[in-house]
CSV table of C-alpha atoms in Angstrom, one decimal:
chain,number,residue,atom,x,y,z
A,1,UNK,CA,-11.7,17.4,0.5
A,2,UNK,CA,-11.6,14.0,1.7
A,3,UNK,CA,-10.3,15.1,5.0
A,4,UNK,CA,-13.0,14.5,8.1
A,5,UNK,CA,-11.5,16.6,11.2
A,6,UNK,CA,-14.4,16.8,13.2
A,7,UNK,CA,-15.8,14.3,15.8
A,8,UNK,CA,-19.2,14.4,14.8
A,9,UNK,CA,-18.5,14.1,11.2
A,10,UNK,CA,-16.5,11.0,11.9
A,11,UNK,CA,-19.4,9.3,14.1
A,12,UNK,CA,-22.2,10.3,11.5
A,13,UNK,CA,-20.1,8.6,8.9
A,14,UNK,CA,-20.0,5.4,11.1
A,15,UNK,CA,-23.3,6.1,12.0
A,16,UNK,CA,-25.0,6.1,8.5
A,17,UNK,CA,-22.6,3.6,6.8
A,18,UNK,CA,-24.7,1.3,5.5
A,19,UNK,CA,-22.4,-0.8,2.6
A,20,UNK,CA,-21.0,-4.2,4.0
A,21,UNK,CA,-17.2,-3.0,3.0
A,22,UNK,CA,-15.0,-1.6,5.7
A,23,UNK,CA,-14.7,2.0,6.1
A,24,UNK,CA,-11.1,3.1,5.4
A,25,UNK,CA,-9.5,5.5,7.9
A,26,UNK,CA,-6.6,7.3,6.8
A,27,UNK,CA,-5.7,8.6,10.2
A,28,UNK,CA,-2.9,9.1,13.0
A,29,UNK,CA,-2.8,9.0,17.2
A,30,UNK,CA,-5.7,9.5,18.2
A,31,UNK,CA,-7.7,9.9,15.0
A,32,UNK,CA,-7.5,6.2,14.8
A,33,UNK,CA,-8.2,5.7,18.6
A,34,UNK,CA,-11.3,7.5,17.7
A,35,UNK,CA,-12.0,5.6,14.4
A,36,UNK,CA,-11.4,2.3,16.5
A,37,UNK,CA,-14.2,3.5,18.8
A,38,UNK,CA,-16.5,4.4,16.5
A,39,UNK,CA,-16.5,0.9,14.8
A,40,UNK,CA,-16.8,-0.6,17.9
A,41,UNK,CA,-19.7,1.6,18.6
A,42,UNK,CA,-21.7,0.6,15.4
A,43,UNK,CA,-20.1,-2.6,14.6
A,44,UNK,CA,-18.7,-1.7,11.4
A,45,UNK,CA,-15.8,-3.0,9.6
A,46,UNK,CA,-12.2,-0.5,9.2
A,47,UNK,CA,-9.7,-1.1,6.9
A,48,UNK,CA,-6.5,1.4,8.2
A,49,UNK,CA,-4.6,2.6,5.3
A,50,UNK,CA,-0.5,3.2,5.2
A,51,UNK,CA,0.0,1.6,8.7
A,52,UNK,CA,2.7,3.0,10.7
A,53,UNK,CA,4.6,1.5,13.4
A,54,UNK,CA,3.1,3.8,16.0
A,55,UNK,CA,-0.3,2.1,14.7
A,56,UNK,CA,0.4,-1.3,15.0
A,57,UNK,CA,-0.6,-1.8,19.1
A,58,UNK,CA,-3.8,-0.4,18.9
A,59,UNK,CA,-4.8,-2.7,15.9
A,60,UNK,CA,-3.3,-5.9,17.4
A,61,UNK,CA,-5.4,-4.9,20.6
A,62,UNK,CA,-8.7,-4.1,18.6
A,63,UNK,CA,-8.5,-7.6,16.3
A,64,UNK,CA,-7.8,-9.5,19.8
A,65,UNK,CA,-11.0,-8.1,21.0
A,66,UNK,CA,-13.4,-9.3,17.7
A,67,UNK,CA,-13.1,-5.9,16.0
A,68,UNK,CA,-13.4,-6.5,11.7
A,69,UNK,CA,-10.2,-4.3,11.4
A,70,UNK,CA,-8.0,-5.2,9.1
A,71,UNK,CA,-4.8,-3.0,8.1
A,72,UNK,CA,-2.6,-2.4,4.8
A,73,UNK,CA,1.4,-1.3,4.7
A,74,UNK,CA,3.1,0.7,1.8
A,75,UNK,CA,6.5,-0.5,0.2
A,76,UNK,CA,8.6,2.7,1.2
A,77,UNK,CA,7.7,2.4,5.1
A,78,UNK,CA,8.9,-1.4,4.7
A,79,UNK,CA,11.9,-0.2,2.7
A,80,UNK,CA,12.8,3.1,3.4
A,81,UNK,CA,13.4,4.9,6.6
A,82,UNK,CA,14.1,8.9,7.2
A,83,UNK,CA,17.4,8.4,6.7
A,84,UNK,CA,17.1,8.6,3.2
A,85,UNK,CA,15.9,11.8,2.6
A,86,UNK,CA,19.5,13.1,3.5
A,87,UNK,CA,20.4,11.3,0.0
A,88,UNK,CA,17.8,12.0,-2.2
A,89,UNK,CA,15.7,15.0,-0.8
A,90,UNK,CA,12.5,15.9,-1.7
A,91,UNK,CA,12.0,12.2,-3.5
A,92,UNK,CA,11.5,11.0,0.0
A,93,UNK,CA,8.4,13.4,0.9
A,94,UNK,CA,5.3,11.2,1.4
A,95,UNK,CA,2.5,10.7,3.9
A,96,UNK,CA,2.1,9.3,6.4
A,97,UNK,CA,6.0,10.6,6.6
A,98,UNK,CA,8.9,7.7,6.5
A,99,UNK,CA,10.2,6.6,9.8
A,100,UNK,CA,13.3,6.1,12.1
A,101,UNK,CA,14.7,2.9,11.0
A,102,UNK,CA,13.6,1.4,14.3
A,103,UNK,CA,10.1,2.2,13.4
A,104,UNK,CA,10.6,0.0,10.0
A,105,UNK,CA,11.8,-2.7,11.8
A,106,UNK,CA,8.7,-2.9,14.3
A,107,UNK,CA,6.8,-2.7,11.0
A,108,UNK,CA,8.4,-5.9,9.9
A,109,UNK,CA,8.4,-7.6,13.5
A,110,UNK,CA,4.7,-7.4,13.6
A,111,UNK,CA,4.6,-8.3,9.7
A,112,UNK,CA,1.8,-10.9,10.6
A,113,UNK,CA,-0.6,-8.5,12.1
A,114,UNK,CA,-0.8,-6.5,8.7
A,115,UNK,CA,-3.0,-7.8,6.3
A,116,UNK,CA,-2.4,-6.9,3.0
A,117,UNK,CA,0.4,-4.8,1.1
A,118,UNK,CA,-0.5,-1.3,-0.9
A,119,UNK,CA,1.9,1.1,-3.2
A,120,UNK,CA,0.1,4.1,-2.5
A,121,UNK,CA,1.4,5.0,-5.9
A,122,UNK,CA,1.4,8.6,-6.8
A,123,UNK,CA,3.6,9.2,-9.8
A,124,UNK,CA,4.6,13.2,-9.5
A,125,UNK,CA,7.4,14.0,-12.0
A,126,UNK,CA,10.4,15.4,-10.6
A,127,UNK,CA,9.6,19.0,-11.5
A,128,UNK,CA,6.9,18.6,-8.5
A,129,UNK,CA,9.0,16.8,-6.4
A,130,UNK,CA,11.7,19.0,-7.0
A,131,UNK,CA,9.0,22.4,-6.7
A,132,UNK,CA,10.8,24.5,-3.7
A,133,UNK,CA,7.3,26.9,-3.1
A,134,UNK,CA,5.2,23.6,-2.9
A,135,UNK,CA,6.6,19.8,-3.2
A,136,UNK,CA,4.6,17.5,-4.0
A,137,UNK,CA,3.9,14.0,-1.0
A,138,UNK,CA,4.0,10.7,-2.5
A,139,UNK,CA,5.8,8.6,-4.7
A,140,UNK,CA,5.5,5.8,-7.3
A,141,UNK,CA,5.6,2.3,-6.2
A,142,UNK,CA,2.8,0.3,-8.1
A,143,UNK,CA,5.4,-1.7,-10.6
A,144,UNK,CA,8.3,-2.0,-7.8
A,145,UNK,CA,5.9,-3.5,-5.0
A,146,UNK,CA,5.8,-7.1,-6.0
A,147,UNK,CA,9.9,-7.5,-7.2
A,148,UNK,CA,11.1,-5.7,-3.6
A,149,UNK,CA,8.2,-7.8,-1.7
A,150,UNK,CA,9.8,-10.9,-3.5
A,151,UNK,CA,13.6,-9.6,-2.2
A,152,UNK,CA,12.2,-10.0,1.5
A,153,UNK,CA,11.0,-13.4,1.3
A,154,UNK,CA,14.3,-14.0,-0.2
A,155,UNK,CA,15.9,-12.6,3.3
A,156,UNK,CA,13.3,-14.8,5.0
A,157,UNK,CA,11.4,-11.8,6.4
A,158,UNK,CA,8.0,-13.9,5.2
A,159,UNK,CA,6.9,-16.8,3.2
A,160,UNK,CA,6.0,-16.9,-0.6
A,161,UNK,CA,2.8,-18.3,0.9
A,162,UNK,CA,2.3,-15.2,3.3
A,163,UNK,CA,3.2,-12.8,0.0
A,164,UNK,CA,0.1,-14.1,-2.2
A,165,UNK,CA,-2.0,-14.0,1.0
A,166,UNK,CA,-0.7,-10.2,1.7
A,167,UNK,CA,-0.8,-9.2,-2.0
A,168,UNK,CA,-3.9,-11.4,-3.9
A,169,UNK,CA,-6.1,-13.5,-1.1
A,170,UNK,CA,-6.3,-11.2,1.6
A,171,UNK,CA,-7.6,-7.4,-0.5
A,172,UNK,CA,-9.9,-9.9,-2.3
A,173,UNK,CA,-11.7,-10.7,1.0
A,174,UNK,CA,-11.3,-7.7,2.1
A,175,UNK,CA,-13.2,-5.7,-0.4
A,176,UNK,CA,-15.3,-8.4,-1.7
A,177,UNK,CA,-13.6,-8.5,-5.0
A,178,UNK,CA,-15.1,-10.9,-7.2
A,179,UNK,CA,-12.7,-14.2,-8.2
A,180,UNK,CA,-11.0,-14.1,-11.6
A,181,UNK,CA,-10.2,-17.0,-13.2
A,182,UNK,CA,-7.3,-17.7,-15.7
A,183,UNK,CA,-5.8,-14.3,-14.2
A,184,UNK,CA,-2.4,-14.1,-12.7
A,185,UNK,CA,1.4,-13.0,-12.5
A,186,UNK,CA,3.9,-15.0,-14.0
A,187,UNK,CA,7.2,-14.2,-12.3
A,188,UNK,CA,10.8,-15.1,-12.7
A,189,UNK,CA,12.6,-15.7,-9.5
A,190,UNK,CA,15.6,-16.5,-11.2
A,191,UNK,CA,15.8,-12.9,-12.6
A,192,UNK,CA,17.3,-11.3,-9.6
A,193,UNK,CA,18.3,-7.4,-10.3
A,194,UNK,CA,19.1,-4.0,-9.4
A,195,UNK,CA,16.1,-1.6,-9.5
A,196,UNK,CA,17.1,1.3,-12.1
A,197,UNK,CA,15.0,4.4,-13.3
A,198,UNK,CA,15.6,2.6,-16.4
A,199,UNK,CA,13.1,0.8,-18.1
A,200,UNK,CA,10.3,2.2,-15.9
A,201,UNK,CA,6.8,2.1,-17.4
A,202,UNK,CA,5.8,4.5,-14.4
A,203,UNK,CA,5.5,8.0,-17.0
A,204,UNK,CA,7.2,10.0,-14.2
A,205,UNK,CA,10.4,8.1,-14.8
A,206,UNK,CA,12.2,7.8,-11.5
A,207,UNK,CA,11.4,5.4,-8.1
A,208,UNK,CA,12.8,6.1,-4.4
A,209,UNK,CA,14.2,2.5,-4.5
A,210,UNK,CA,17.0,3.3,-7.3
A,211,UNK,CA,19.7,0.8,-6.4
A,212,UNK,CA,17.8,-1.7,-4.2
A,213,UNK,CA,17.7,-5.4,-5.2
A,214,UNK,CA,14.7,-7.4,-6.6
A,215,UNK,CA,13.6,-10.9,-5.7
A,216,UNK,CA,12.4,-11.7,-9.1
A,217,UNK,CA,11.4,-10.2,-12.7
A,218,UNK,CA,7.2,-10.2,-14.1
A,219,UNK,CA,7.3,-11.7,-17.1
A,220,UNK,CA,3.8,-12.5,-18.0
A,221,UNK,CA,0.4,-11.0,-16.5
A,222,UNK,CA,-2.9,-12.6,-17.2
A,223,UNK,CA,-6.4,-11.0,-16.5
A,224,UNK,CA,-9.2,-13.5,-17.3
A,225,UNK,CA,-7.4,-15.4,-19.8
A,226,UNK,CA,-5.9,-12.8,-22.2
A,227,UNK,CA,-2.2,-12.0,-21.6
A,228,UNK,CA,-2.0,-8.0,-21.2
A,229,UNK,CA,1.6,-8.1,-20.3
A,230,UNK,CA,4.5,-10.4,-21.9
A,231,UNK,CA,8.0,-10.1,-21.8
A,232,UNK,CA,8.4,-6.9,-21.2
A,233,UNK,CA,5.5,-5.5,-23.1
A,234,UNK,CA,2.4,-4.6,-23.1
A,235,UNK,CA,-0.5,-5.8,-24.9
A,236,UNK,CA,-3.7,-4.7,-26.3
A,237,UNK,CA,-5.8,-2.1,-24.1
A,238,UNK,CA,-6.8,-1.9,-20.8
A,239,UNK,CA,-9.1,-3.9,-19.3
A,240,UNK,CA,-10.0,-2.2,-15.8
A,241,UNK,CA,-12.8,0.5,-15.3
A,242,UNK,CA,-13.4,4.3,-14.0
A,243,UNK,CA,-14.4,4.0,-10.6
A,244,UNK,CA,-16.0,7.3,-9.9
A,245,UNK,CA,-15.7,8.2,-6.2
A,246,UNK,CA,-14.6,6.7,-3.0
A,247,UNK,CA,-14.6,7.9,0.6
A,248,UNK,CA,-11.6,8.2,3.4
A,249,UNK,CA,-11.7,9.5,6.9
């Protein structure tokens, strides 16, 4: 598995990492105290996935000291809190595990300490959501990310500006991703609307934000100058590539 548990597995990792990108920790309490010191220790670069609230001190201290961490928030933890697994059960089981709704809002208070936005998509149908001996964590988020991102610069919670940075500039940087030109998102902000398991191109058919409000509608997606996505359609195949293996701790 991908899971690193023990200490000296963790610090022969950082020990013997020898690629220029940041390691990316997947880890809670003291996991991620640990990780922290173990990048200090051999001056590597961390990229913290699913950032909780509980996270967000021990990052803010570790970039004020020099450390190349940087740090990513999912969608549902912006978005969601506990409270609504009492409405629609096992659809809200993920992990790291949505919070109190205090927790979200400490998310969103220290919104310019988190680098860059992810979905963490994982598209289970409902039969293994719904699966009583062994529900499935995780749900989709990949095509609802951008519209309920565009909703909270809409409430002012941050700029357009800070949105591109957050979802474009900043995981280019981050990961060294080359620069693509004539590729982009075309979207409508005019096209305000009510997110609806309707019209999903997600195969599982259902999202956790049923019901919430959009800032704006894609209607055109460019990837180095050929449209693959117009008016609510897709066009010709993909473009992207297998990438065989990658490693968490």
């Amino acid at each position: 598995t991908l899971l690193v548990e023990k200490s000296k597995d963790r610090e022969n990792i950082f020990k013997t990492w020898t690629s220029a990108l940041p390691i990316m920790v997947h880890a809670m309490g003291e996991t991620l105290e640990d990780a922290i010191v173990l990048a200090y220790k051999y001056k590597k670069a961390i990229h913290v996935c699913h950032v909780t609230a509980d996270q967000i001190i021990p990052i803010k201290k570790a970039k004020s000291k020099g450390l190349n961490i940087t740090c990513e928030v999912c969608p549902h933890h912006l978005f969601l809190d506990k409270n609504i697994i009492k409405k629609i059960g096992n659809l809200g089981l993920m992990q790291p595990p949505l919070m109190e709704k205090q927790d979200q809002e400490k998310l969103w208070a220290n919104i310019d300490q988190i680098d860059m936005i992810s979905t963490d998509h994982a598209p289970h149908t409902l039969e293994e959501k719904y699966d009583q001996s062994s529900p499935k964590f995780g749900v989709p988020g990949l095509e609802t990310a951008l519209p309920l991102m565009l909703s909270a610069v809409d409430k002012g919670l941050l700029t357009l500006e800070r949105l591109v940075e957050m979802m474009s500039t900043n995981p280019r940087k981050i990961f060294s991703l080359p620069f693509q030109p004539n590729t982009f998102v075309e979207v409508d902000l005019s096209k305000k609307y009510k997110i609806s398991n309707k019209g999903l191109f997600t195969k599982c058919g259902w999202t956790p934000f049923k019901g919430m409000q959009a800032g704006g509608k894609v209607v055109k997606v460019v990837i180095r100058g050929k449209i693959v996505f117009e008016n609510n359609i897709f066009r010709g195949n993909p473009l992207g590539k297998v990438i065989d293996t990658f490693l968490k701790v």
